mmCIF file of C-alpha atoms in Angstrom:
data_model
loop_
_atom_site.group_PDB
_atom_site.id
_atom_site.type_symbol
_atom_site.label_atom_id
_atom_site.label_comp_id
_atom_site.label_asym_id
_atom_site.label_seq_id
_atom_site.Cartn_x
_atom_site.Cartn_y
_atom_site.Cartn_z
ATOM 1 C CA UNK G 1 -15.296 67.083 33.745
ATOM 2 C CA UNK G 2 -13.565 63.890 33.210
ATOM 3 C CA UNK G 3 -15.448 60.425 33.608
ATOM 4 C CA UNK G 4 -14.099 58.327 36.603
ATOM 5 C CA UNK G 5 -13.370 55.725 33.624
ATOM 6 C CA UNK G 6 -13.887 52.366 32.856
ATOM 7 C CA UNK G 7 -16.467 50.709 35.094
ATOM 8 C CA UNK G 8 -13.682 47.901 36.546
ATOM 9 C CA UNK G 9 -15.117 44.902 37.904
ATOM 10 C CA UNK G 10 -14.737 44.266 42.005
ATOM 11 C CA UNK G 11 -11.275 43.169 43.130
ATOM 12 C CA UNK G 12 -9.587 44.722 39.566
ATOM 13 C CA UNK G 13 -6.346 45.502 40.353
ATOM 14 C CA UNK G 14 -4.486 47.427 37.730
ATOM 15 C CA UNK G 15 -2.101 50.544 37.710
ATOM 16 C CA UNK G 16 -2.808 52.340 35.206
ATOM 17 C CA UNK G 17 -5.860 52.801 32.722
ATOM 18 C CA UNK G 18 -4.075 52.504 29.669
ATOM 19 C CA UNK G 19 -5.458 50.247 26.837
ATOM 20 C CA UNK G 20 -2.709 48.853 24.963
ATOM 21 C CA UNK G 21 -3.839 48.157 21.278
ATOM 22 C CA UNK G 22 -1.476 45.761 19.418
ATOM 23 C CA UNK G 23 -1.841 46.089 16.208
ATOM 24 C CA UNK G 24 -0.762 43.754 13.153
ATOM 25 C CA UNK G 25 0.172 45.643 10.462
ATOM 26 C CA UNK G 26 0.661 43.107 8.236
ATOM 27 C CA UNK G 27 -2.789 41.156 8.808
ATOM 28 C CA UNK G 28 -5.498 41.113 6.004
ATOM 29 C CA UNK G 29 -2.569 42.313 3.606
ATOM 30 C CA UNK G 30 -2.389 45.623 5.633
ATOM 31 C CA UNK G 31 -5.742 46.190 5.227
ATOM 32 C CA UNK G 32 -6.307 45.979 9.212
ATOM 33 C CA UNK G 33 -3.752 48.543 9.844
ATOM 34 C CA UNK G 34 -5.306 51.118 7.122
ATOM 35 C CA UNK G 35 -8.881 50.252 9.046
ATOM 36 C CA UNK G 36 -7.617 51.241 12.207
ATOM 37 C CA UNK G 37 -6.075 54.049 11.383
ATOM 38 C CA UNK G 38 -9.284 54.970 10.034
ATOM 39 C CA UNK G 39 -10.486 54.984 13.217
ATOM 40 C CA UNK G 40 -7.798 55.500 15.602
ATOM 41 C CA UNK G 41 -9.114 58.947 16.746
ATOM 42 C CA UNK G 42 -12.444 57.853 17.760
ATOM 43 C CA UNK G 43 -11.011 54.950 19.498
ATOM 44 C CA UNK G 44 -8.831 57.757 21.528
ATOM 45 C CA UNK G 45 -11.630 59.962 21.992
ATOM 46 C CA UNK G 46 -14.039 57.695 23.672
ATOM 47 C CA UNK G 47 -11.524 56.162 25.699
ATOM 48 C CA UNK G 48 -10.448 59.744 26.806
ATOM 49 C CA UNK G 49 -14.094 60.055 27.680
ATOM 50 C CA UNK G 50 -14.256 57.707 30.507
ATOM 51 C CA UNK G 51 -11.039 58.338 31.685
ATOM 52 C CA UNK G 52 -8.909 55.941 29.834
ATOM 53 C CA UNK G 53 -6.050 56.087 27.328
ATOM 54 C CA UNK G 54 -4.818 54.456 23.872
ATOM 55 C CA UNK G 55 -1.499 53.124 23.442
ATOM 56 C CA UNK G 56 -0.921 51.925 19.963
ATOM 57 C CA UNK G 57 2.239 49.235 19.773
ATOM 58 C CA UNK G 58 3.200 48.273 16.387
ATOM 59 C CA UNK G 59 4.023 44.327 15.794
ATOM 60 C CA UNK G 60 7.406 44.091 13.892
ATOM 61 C CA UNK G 61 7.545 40.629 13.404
ATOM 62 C CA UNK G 62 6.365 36.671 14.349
ATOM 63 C CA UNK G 63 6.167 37.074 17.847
ATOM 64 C CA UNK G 64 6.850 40.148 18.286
ATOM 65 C CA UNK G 65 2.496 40.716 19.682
ATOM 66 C CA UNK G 66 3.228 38.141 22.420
ATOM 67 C CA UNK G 67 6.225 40.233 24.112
ATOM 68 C CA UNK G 68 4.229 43.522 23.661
ATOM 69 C CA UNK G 69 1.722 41.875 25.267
ATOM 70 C CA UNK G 70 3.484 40.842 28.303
ATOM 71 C CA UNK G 71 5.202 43.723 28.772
ATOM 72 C CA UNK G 72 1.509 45.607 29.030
ATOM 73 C CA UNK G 73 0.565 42.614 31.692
ATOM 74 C CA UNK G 74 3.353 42.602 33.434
ATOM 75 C CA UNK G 75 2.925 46.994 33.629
ATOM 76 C CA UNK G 76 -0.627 46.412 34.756
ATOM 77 C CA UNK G 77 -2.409 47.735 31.815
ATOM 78 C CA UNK G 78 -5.953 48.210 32.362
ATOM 79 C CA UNK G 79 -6.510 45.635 28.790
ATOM 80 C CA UNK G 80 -4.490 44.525 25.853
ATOM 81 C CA UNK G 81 -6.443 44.421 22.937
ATOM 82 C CA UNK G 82 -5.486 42.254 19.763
ATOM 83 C CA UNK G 83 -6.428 43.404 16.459
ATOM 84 C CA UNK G 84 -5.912 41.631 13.596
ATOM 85 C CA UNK G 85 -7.308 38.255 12.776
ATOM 86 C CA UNK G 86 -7.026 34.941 14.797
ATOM 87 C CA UNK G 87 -3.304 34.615 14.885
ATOM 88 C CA UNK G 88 -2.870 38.162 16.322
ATOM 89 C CA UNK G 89 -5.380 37.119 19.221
ATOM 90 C CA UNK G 90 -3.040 33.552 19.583
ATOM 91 C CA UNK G 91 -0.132 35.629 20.297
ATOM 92 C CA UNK G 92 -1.660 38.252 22.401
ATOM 93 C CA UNK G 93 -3.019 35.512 24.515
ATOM 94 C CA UNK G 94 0.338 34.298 25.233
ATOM 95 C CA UNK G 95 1.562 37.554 26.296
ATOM 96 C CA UNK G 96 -0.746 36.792 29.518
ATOM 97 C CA UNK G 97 1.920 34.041 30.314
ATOM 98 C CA UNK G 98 5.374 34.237 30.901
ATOM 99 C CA UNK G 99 8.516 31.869 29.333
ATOM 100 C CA UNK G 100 7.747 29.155 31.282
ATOM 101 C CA UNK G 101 3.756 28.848 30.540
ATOM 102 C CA UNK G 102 2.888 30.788 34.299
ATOM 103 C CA UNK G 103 -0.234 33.138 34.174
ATOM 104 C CA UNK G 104 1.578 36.044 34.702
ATOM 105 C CA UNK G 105 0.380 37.838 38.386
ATOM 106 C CA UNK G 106 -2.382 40.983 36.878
ATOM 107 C CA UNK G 107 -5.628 41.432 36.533
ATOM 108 C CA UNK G 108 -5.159 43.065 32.883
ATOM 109 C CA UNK G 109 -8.000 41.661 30.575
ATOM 110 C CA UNK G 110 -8.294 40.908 26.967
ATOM 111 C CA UNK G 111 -9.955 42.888 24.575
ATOM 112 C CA UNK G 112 -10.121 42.031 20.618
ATOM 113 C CA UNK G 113 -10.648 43.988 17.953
ATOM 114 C CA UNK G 114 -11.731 41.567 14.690
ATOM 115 C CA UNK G 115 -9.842 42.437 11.502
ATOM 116 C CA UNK G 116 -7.363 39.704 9.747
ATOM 117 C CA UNK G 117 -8.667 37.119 7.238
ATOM 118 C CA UNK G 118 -10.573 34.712 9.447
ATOM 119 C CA UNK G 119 -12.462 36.483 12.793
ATOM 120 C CA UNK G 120 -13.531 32.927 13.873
ATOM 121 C CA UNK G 121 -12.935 33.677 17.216
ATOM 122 C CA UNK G 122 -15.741 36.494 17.657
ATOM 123 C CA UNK G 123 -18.184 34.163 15.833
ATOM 124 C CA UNK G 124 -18.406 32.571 18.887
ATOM 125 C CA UNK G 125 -19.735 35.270 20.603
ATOM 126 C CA UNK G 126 -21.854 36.777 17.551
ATOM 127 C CA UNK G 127 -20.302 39.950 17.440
ATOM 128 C CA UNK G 128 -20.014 41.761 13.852
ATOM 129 C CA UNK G 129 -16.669 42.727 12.357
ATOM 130 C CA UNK G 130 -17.118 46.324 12.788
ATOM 131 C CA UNK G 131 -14.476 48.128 14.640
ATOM 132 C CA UNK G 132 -16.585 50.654 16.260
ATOM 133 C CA UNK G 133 -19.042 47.776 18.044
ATOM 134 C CA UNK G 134 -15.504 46.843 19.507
ATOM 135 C CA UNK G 135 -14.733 49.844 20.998
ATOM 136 C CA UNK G 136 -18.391 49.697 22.718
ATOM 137 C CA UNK G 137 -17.514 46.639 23.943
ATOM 138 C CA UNK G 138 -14.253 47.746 25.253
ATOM 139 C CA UNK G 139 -15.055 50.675 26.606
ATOM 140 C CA UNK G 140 -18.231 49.041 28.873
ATOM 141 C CA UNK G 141 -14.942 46.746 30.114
ATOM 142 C CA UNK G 142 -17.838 43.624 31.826
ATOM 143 C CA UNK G 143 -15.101 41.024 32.241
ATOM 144 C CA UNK G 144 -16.250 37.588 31.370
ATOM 145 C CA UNK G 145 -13.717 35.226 32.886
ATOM 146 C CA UNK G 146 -13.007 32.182 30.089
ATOM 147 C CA UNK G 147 -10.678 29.180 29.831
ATOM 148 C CA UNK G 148 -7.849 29.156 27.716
ATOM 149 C CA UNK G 149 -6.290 26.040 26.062
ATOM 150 C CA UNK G 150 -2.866 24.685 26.827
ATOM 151 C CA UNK G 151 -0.813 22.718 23.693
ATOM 152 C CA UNK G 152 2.537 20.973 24.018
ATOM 153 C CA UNK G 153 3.911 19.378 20.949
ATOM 154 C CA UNK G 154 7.514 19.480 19.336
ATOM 155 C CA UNK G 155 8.427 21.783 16.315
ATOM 156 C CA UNK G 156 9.516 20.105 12.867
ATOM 157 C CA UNK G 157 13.113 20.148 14.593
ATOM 158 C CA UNK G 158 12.585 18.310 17.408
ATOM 159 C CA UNK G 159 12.101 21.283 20.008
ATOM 160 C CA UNK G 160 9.786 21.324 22.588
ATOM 161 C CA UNK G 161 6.860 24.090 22.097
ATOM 162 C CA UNK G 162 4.390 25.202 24.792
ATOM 163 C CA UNK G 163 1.708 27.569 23.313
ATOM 164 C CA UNK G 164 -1.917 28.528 24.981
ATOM 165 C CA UNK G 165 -5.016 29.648 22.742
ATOM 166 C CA UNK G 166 -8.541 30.799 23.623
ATOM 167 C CA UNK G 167 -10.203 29.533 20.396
ATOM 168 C CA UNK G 168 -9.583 26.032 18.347
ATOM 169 C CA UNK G 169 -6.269 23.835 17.783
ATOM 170 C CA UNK G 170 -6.318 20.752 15.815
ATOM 171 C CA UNK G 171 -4.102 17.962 13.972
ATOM 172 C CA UNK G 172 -4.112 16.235 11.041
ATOM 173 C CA UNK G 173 -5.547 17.816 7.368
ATOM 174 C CA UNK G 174 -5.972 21.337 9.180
ATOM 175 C CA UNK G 175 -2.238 21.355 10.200
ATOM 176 C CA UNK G 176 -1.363 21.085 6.339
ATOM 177 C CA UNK G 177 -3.568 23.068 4.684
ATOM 178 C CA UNK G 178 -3.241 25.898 7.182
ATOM 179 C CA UNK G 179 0.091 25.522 5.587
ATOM 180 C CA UNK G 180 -0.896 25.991 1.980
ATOM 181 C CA UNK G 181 -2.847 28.843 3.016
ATOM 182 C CA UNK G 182 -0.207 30.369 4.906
ATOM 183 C CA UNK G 183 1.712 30.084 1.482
ATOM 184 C CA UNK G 184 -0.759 32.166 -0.040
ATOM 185 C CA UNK G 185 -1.776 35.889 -0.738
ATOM 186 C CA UNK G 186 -5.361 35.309 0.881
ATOM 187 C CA UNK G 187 -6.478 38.175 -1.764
ATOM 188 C CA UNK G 188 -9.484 35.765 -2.002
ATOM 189 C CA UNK G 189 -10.369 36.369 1.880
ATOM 190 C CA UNK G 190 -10.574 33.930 4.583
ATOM 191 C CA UNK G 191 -13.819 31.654 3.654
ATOM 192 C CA UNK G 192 -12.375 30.989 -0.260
ATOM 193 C CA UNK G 193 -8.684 30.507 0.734
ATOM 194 C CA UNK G 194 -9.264 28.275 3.093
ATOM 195 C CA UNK G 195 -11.676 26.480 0.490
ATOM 196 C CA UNK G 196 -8.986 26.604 -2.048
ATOM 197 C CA UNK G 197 -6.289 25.578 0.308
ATOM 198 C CA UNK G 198 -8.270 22.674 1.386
ATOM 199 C CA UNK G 199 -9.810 21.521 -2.128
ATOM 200 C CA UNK G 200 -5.386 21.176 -2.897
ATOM 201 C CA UNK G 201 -4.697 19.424 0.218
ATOM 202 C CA UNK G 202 -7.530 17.282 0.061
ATOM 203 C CA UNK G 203 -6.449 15.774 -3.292
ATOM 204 C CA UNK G 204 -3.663 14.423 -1.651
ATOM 205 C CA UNK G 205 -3.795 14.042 2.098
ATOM 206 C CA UNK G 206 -4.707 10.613 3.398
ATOM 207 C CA UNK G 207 -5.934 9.543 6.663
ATOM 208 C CA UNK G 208 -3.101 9.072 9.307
ATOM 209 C CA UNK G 209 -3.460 6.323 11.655
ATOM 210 C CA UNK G 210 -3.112 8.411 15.641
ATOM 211 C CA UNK G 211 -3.025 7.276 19.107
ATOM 212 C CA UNK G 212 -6.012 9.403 21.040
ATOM 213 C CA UNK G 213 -6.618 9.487 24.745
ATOM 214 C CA UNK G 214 -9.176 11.241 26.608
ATOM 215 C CA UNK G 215 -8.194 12.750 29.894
ATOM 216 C CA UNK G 216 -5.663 10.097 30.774
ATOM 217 C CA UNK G 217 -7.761 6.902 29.559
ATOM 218 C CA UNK G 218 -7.387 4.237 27.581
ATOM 219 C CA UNK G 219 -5.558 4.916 23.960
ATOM 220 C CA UNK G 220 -7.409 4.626 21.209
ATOM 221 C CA UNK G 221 -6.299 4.420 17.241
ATOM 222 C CA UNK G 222 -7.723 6.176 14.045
ATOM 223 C CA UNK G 223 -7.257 6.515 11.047
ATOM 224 C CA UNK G 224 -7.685 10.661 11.527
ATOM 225 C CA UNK G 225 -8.127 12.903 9.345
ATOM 226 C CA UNK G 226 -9.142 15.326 11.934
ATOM 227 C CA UNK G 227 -8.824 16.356 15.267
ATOM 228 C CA UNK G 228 -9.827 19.491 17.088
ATOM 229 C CA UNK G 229 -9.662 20.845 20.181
ATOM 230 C CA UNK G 230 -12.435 23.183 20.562
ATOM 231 C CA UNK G 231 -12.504 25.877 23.407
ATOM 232 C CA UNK G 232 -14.389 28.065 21.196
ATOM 233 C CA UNK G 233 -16.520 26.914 17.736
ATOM 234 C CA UNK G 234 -15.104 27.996 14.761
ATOM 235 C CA UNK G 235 -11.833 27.395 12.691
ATOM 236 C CA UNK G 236 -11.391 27.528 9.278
ATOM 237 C CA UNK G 237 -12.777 30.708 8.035
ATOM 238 C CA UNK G 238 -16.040 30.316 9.557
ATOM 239 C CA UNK G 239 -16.434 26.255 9.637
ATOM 240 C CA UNK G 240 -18.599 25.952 12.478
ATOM 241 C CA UNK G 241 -16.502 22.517 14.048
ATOM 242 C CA UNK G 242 -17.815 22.991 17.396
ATOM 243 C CA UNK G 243 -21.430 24.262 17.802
ATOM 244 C CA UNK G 244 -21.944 23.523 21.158
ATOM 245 C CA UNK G 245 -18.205 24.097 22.698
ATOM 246 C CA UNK G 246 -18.846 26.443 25.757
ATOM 247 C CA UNK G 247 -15.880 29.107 26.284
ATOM 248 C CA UNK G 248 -16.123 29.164 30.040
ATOM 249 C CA UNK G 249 -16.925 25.074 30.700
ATOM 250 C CA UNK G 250 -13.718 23.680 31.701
ATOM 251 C CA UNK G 251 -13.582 21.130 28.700
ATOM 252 C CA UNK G 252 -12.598 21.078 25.274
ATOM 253 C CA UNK G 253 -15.617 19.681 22.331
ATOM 254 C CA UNK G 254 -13.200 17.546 20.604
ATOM 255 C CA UNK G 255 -14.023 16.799 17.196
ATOM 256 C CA UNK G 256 -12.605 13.598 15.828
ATOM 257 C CA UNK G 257 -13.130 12.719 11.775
ATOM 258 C CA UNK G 258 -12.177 9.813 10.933
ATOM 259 C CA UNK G 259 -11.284 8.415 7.238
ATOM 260 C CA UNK G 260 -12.627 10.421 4.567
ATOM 261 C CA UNK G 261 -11.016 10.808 1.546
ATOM 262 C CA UNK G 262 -11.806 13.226 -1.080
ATOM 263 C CA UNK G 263 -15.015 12.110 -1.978
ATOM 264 C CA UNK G 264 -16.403 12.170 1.181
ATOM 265 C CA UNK G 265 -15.323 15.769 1.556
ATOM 266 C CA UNK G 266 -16.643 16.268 -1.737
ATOM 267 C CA UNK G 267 -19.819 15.117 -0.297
ATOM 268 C CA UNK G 268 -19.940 16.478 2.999
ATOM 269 C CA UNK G 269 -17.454 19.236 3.417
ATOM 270 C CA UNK G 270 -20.031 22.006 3.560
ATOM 271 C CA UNK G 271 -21.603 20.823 6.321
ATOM 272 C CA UNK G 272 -18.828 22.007 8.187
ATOM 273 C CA UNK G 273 -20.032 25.224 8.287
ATOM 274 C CA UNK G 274 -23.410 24.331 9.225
ATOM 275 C CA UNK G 275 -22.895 22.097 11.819
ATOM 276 C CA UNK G 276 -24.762 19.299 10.285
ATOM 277 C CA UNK G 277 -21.360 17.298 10.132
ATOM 278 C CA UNK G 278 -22.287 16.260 13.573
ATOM 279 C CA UNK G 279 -24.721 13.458 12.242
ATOM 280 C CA UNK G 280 -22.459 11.863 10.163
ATOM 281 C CA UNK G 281 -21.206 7.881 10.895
ATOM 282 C CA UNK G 282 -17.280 9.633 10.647
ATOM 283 C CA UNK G 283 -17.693 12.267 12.882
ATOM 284 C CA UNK G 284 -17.076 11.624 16.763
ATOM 285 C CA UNK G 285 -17.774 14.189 19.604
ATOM 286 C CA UNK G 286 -16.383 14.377 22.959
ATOM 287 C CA UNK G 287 -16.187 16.452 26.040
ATOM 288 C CA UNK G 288 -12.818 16.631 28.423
ATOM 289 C CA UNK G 289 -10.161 18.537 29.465
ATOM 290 C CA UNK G 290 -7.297 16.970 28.190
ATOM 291 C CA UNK G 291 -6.236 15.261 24.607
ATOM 292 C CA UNK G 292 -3.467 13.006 24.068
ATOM 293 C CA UNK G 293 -2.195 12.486 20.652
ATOM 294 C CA UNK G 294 0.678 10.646 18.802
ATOM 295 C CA UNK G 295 1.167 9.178 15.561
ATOM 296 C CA UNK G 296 0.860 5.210 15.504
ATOM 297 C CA UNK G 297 3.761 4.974 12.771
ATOM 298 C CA UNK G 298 6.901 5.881 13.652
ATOM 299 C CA UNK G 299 8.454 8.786 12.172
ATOM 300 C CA UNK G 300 4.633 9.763 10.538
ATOM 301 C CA UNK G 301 4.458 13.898 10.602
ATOM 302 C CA UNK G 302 0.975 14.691 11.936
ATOM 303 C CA UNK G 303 0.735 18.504 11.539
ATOM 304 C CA UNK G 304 -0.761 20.818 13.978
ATOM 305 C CA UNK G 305 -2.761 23.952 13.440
ATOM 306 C CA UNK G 306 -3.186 25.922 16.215
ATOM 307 C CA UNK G 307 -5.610 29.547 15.747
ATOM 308 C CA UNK G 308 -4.508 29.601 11.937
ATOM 309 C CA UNK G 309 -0.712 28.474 12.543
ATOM 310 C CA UNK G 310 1.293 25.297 12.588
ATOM 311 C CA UNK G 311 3.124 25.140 15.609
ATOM 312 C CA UNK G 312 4.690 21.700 15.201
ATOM 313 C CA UNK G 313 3.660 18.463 14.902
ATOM 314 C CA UNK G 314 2.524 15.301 17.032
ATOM 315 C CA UNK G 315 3.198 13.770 19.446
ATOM 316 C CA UNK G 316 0.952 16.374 21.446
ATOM 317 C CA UNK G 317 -1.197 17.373 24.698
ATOM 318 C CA UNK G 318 -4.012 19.538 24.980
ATOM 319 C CA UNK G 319 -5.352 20.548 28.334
ATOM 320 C CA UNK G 320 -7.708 23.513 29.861
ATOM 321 C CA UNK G 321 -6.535 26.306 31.769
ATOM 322 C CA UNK G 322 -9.715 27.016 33.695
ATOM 323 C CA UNK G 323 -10.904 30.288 34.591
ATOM 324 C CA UNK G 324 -6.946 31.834 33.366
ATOM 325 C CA UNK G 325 -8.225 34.805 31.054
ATOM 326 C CA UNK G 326 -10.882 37.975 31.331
ATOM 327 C CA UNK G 327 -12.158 38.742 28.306
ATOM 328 C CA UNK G 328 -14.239 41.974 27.565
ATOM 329 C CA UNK G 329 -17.337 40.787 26.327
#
């Protein structure tokens, strides 16, 4: 006897019980595709045993996640669930909007399975890498209903870009050395390439003098060397930016570091993934729910990284969406 399926929450609306996996084949080298398929069968399996079924889409290129996922929305897919790393789950995410940044009308929820090179985004919630406590996850489908973060910025050409994200975008060093470690084979995994990356930007980069303003008040100027805007708490390859950001709060921890040259990262960079760079004199913390940024030189590129990718650059605005995703936690 089949299971009535998935336990849906009151008021779930969706047409179909069809979990939509999107998978990125080229994340973690291909080494999350060759997991998956290493488990695809038990993943079909136990969804067949409460009722449910697996769709497996393929990505094909940049992109190419985002309109898989909105197709599955807009079909009223019972979840879409991401799996690869952080930038899978960034483009995913956007599937749950349309073209012109409007949530789009279904009660589909998200559902991640970690793989990729970073899996900062389930740090938040402290769940392990392994595929299997996914599906468990999945399959139990509790919605928890979270905020997702809204950035506007222009590209390197001038364009306007609109982009959401449900973990951590920032500006300044981050936006280039997500670059450099874009660049590169990440054979040494997420933690040491993003060491690596940064140790090579660091050498270089200098602090960039930026306009800030705090949910619409008065601007303020720094010489940044970071900004992020935290919905969830870790970036990086595990740096743990944001300890106390709250997924489901309505506000953003934004974490300002100011100055700091080599030798202060040198000094103090580790603490990053601690959390003890919250004591430090060059470290500012703040709570809102919307950042305002632009560079105080004219013609200065301040780079952008937003869930492991550079979007654009400054000027920019981050807000939160309140309440605009469910997530199966």
């Amino acid at each position: 006897m089949t299971s009535a399926g998935p336990p849906l929450s009151p008021g779930t609306r969706v047409s179909e019980r069809r979990f939509v996996f999107v998978v990125n084949p080229r994340s973690a080298a291909g080494a999350t595709l060759r997991r998956f398929e290493g488990v695809r069968e038990q993943f079909r399996a136990r969804l067949a045993s409460v009722g449910a079924t697996l769709d497996v889409k393929l990505t094909m290129e940049p992109r190419h996640a985002t309109q898989l996922a909105r197709e599955a929305v807009a079909a009223g897919a019972a979840a879409v669930v991401a799996v690869g790393g952080d930038g899978t789950n960034n483009e995913v995410v956007n599937g749950f909007f349309d073209g012109d940044g409007a949530r789009i009308p279904s009660d589909t929820a998200f559902g991640v399975v970690t793989s990729g090179t970073g899996g900062d985004f389930r740090r938040t919630f402290g769940w392990t890498a392994e595929p299997l406590d996914d599906l468990e996850r999945l399959v139990r489908f509790q919605r928890r209903r979270i905020d997702v973060g809204r950035l506007r910025c222009v590209d390197q050409q001038g364009h306007d870009v609109q982009r959401f994200f449900v973990n951590i975008s920032s500006c300044g060093l981050s936006g280039v050395v997500v670059d450099v470690v874009n660049k590169s084979s990440k054979r040494l995994g997420a933690k040491l390439s993003f060491l690596v990356g940064s140790a090579k930007t660091m050498a270089t980069y200098q602090p960039q003098r930026v306009r800030l303003s705090l949910d619409d008040g008065p601007a303020i100027e720094e010489d940044l060397t970071l900004m992020a805007a935290a919905n969830g708490q870790y970036f990086g390859g595990s740096m743990w930016v944001a300890p106390d950001a709250v997924i489901d709060d309505g506000r953003f921890d934004v974490v300002i570091v100011r100055g700091g040259g080599l030798g202060f990262w040198m000094q103090h960079g580790l603490k990053l993934y601690t959390g003890a760079h919250r004591s430090l004199p060059a470290v500012k913390i703040a709570r809102c729910a919307k950042v305002s940024a632009s560079p105080a030189t004219p013609g200065d590129k301040v780079f952008i990284d937003l869930d492991g990718e550079q979007p654009g650059v400054l000027p920019a605005t981050w807000e939160v969406v309140p309440g605009a995703l469910d997530l199966l936690a």
